[in-house]
GROMACS .gro file of C-alpha atoms in nm:
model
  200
    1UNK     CA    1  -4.489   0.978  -0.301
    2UNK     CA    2  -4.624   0.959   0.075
    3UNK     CA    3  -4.868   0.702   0.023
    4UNK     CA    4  -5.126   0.724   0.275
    5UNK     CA    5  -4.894   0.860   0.564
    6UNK     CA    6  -5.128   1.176   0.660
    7UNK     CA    7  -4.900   1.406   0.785
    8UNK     CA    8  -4.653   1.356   0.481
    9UNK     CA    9  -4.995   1.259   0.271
   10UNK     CA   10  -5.092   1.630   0.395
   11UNK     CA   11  -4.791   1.831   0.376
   12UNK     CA   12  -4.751   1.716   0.010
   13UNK     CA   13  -5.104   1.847  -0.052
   14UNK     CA   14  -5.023   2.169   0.102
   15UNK     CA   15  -4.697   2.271  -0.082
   16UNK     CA   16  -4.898   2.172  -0.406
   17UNK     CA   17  -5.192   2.405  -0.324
   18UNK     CA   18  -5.014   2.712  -0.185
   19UNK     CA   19  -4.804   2.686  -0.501
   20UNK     CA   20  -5.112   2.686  -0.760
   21UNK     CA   21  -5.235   2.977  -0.520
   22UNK     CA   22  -4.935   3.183  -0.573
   23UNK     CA   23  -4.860   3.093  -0.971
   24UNK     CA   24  -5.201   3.184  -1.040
   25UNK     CA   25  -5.188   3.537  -0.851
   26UNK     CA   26  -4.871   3.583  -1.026
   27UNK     CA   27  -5.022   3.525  -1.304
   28UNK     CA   28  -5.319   3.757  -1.254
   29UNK     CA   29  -5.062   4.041  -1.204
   30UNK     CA   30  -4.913   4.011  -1.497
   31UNK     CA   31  -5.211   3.971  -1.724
   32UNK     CA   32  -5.403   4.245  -1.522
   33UNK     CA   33  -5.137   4.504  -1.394
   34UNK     CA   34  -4.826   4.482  -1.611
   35UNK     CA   35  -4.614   4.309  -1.317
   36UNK     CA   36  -4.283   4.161  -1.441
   37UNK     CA   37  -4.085   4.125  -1.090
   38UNK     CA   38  -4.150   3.811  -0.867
   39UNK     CA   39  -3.945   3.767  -0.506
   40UNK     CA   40  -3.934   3.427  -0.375
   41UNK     CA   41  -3.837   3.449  -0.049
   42UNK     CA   42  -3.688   3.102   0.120
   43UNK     CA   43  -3.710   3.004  -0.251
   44UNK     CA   44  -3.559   2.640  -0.129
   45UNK     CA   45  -3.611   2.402  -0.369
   46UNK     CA   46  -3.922   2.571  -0.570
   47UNK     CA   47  -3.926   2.485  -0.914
   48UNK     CA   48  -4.149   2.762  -1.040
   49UNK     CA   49  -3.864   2.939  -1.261
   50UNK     CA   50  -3.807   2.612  -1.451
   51UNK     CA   51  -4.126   2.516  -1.542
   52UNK     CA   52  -4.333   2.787  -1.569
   53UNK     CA   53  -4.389   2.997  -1.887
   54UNK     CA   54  -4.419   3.326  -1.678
   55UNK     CA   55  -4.059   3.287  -1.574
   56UNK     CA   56  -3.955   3.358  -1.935
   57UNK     CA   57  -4.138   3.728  -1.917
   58UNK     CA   58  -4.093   3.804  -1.529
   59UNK     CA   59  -3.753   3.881  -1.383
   60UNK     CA   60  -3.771   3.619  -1.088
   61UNK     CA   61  -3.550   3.648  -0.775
   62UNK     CA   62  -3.472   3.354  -0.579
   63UNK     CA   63  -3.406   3.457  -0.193
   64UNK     CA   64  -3.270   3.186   0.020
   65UNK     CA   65  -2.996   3.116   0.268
   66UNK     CA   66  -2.635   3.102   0.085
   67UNK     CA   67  -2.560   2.743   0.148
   68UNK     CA   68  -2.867   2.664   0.041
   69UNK     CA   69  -2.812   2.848  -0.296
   70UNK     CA   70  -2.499   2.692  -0.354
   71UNK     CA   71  -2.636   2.340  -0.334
   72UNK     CA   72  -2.964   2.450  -0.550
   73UNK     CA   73  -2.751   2.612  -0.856
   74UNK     CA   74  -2.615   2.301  -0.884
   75UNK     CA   75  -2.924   2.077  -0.903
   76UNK     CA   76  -3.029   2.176  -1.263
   77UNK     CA   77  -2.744   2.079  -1.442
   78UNK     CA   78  -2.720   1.746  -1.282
   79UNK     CA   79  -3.088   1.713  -1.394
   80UNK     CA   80  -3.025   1.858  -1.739
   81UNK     CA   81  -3.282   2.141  -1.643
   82UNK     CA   82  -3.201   2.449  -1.849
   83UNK     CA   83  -3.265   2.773  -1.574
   84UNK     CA   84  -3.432   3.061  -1.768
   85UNK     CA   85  -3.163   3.397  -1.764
   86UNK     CA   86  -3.451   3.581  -1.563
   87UNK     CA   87  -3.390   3.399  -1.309
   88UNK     CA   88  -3.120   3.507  -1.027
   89UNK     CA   89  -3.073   3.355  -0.711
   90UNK     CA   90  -2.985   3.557  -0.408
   91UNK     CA   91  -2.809   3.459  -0.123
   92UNK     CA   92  -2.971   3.598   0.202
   93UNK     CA   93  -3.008   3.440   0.554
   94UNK     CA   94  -3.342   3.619   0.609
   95UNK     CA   95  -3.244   3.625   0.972
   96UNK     CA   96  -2.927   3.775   1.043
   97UNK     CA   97  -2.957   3.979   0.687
   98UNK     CA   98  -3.050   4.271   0.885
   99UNK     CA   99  -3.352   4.516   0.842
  100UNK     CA  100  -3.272   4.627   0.489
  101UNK     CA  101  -3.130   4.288   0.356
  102UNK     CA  102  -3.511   4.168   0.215
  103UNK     CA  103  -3.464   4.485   0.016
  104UNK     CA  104  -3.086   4.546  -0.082
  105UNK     CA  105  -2.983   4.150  -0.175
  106UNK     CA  106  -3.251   4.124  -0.427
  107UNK     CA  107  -3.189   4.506  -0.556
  108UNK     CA  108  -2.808   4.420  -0.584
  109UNK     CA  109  -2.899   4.127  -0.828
  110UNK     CA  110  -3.148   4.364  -1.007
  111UNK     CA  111  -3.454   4.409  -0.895
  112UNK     CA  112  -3.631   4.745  -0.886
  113UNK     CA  113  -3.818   4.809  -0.580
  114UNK     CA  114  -3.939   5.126  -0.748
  115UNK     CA  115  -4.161   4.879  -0.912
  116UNK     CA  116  -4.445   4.683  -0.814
  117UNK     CA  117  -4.383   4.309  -0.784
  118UNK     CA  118  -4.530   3.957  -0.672
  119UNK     CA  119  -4.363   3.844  -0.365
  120UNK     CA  120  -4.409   3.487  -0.250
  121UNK     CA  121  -4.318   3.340   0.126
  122UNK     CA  122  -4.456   2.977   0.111
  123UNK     CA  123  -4.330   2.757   0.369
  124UNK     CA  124  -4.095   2.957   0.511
  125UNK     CA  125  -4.301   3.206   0.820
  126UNK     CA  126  -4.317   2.937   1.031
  127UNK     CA  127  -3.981   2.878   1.076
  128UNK     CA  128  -3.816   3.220   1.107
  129UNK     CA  129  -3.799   3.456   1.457
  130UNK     CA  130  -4.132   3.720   1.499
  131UNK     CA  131  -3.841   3.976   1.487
  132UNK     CA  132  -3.750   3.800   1.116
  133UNK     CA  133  -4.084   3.839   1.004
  134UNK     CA  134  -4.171   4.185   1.094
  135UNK     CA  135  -3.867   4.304   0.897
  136UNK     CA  136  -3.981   4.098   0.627
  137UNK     CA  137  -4.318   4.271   0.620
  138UNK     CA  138  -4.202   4.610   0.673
  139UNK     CA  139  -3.971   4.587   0.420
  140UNK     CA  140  -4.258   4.449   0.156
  141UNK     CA  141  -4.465   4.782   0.223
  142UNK     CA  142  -4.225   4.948   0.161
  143UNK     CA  143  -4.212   4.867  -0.230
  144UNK     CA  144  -4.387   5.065  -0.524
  145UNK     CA  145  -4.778   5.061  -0.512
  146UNK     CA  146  -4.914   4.765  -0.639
  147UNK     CA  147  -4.731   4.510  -0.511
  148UNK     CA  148  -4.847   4.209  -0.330
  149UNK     CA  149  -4.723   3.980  -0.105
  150UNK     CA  150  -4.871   3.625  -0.100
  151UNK     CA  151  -4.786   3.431   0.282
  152UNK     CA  152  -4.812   3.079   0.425
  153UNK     CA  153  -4.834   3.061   0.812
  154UNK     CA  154  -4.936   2.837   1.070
  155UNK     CA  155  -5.238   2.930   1.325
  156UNK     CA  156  -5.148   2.812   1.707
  157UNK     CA  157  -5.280   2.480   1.856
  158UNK     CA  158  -5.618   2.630   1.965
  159UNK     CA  159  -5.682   2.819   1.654
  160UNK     CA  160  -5.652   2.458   1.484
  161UNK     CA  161  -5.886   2.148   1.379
  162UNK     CA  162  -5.799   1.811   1.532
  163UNK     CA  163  -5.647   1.764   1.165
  164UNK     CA  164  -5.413   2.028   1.211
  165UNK     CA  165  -5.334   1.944   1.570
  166UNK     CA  166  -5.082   1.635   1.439
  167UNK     CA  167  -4.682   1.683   1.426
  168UNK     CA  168  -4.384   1.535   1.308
  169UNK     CA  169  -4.037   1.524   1.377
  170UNK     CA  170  -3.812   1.724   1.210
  171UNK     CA  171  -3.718   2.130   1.212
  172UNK     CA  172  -3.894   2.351   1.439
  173UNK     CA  173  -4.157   2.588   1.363
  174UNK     CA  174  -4.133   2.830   1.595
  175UNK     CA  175  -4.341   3.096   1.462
  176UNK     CA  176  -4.759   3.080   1.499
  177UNK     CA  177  -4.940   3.340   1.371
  178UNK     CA  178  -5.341   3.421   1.568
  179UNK     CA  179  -5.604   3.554   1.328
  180UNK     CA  180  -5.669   3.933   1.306
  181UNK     CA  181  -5.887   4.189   1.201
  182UNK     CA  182  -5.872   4.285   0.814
  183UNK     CA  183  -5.605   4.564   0.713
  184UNK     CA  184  -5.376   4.446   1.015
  185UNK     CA  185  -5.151   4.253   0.843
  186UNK     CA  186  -4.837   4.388   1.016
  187UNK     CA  187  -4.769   4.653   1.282
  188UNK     CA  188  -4.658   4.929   1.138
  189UNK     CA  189  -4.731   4.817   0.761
  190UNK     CA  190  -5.134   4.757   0.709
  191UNK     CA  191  -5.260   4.658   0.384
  192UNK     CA  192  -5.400   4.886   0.180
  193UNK     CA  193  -5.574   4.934  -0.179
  194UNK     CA  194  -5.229   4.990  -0.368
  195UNK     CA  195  -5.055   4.709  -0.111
  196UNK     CA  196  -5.225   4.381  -0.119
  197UNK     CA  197  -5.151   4.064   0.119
  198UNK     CA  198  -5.281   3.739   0.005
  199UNK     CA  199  -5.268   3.432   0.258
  200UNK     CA  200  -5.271   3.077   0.145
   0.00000   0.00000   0.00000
């Protein structure tokens, strides 16, 4: 689709891999721990509940900016896609939603946060506020034992490979997050054996 552009060429190989990284932890947690609940927070345009088996078995809930959930809902009928009924999308502008908003939209369209669940943010850390984020991850360790969030996030300029030093125009990312130590995954909300936090 990008031809040989390499940033585009790139990007198009990173959405593809973090995706495969996430379906097949998903996955895992289902076979492995019983998990039925899966966030996906700035769901965008992800296509995971309509073409994935798992989304027939696992109550899935869509996070994403209202606007942008308006638009999306009305994608699949256009392209005569047929959206599974575990599947609810949830309007949430993950940052002005507020401290408890990660928790309360999704919980308002059903989800138990009294159970453990799989809860993907692929392409989306980079673009919201530090402030954004840590409410996102406090909010995450704050759900039953067992549940695991799976994260995409950019490293800063001098944490990078000439590779990953190239840009393009287009939204901001402000958002960079430096390496650190195992088990500090957040301030205030560490990972932990019943908690787990799996880059991509």
């Amino acid at each position: 689709m990008f031809g040989s552009h390499p940033i585009l060429a790139g990007a198009r190989t990173t959405a593809v891999t973090r995706s495969r990284c996430a379906e097949e932890r998903l996955a895992e947690a289902v076979a492995r721990r019983g998990i039925h609940q899966c966030v996906v927070l700035g769901a965008g345009l992800d296509s995971f509940a309509c073409r994935s088996e798992l989304a027939h078995s696992t109550g899935v809930f869509e996070v994403d900016h209202p606007h942008i959930q308006e638009w999306k809902q009305a994608r699949p009928a256009v392209a005569g896609i047929t959206v599974p009924p575990t599947v609810s999308f949830v309007p949430l502008d993950l940052e002005q939603g507020g401290a408890r908003a990660p928790t309360a939209a999704p919980a308002a369209a059903g989800f138990d946060p009294a159970r453990p669940a799989v809860v993907g943010q692929l392409g989306v850390t980079m673009y919201l506020s530090v402030e954004a984020i840590g409410q996102v991850l406090s909010t995450v360790c704050e759900f039953a034992p067992g549940a695991e969030l799976i994260a995409e996030h950019l490293l800063p300029v001098e944490h990078r490979d000439p590779a990953g030093t190239a840009t393009r125009p287009g939204r901001p990312a402000p958002s960079r997050c430096r390496p650190r130590p195992p088990g500090a995954a957040s301030r205030g909300g560490p990972s932990s054996p019943s908690r787990r936090w799996t880059p991509c």
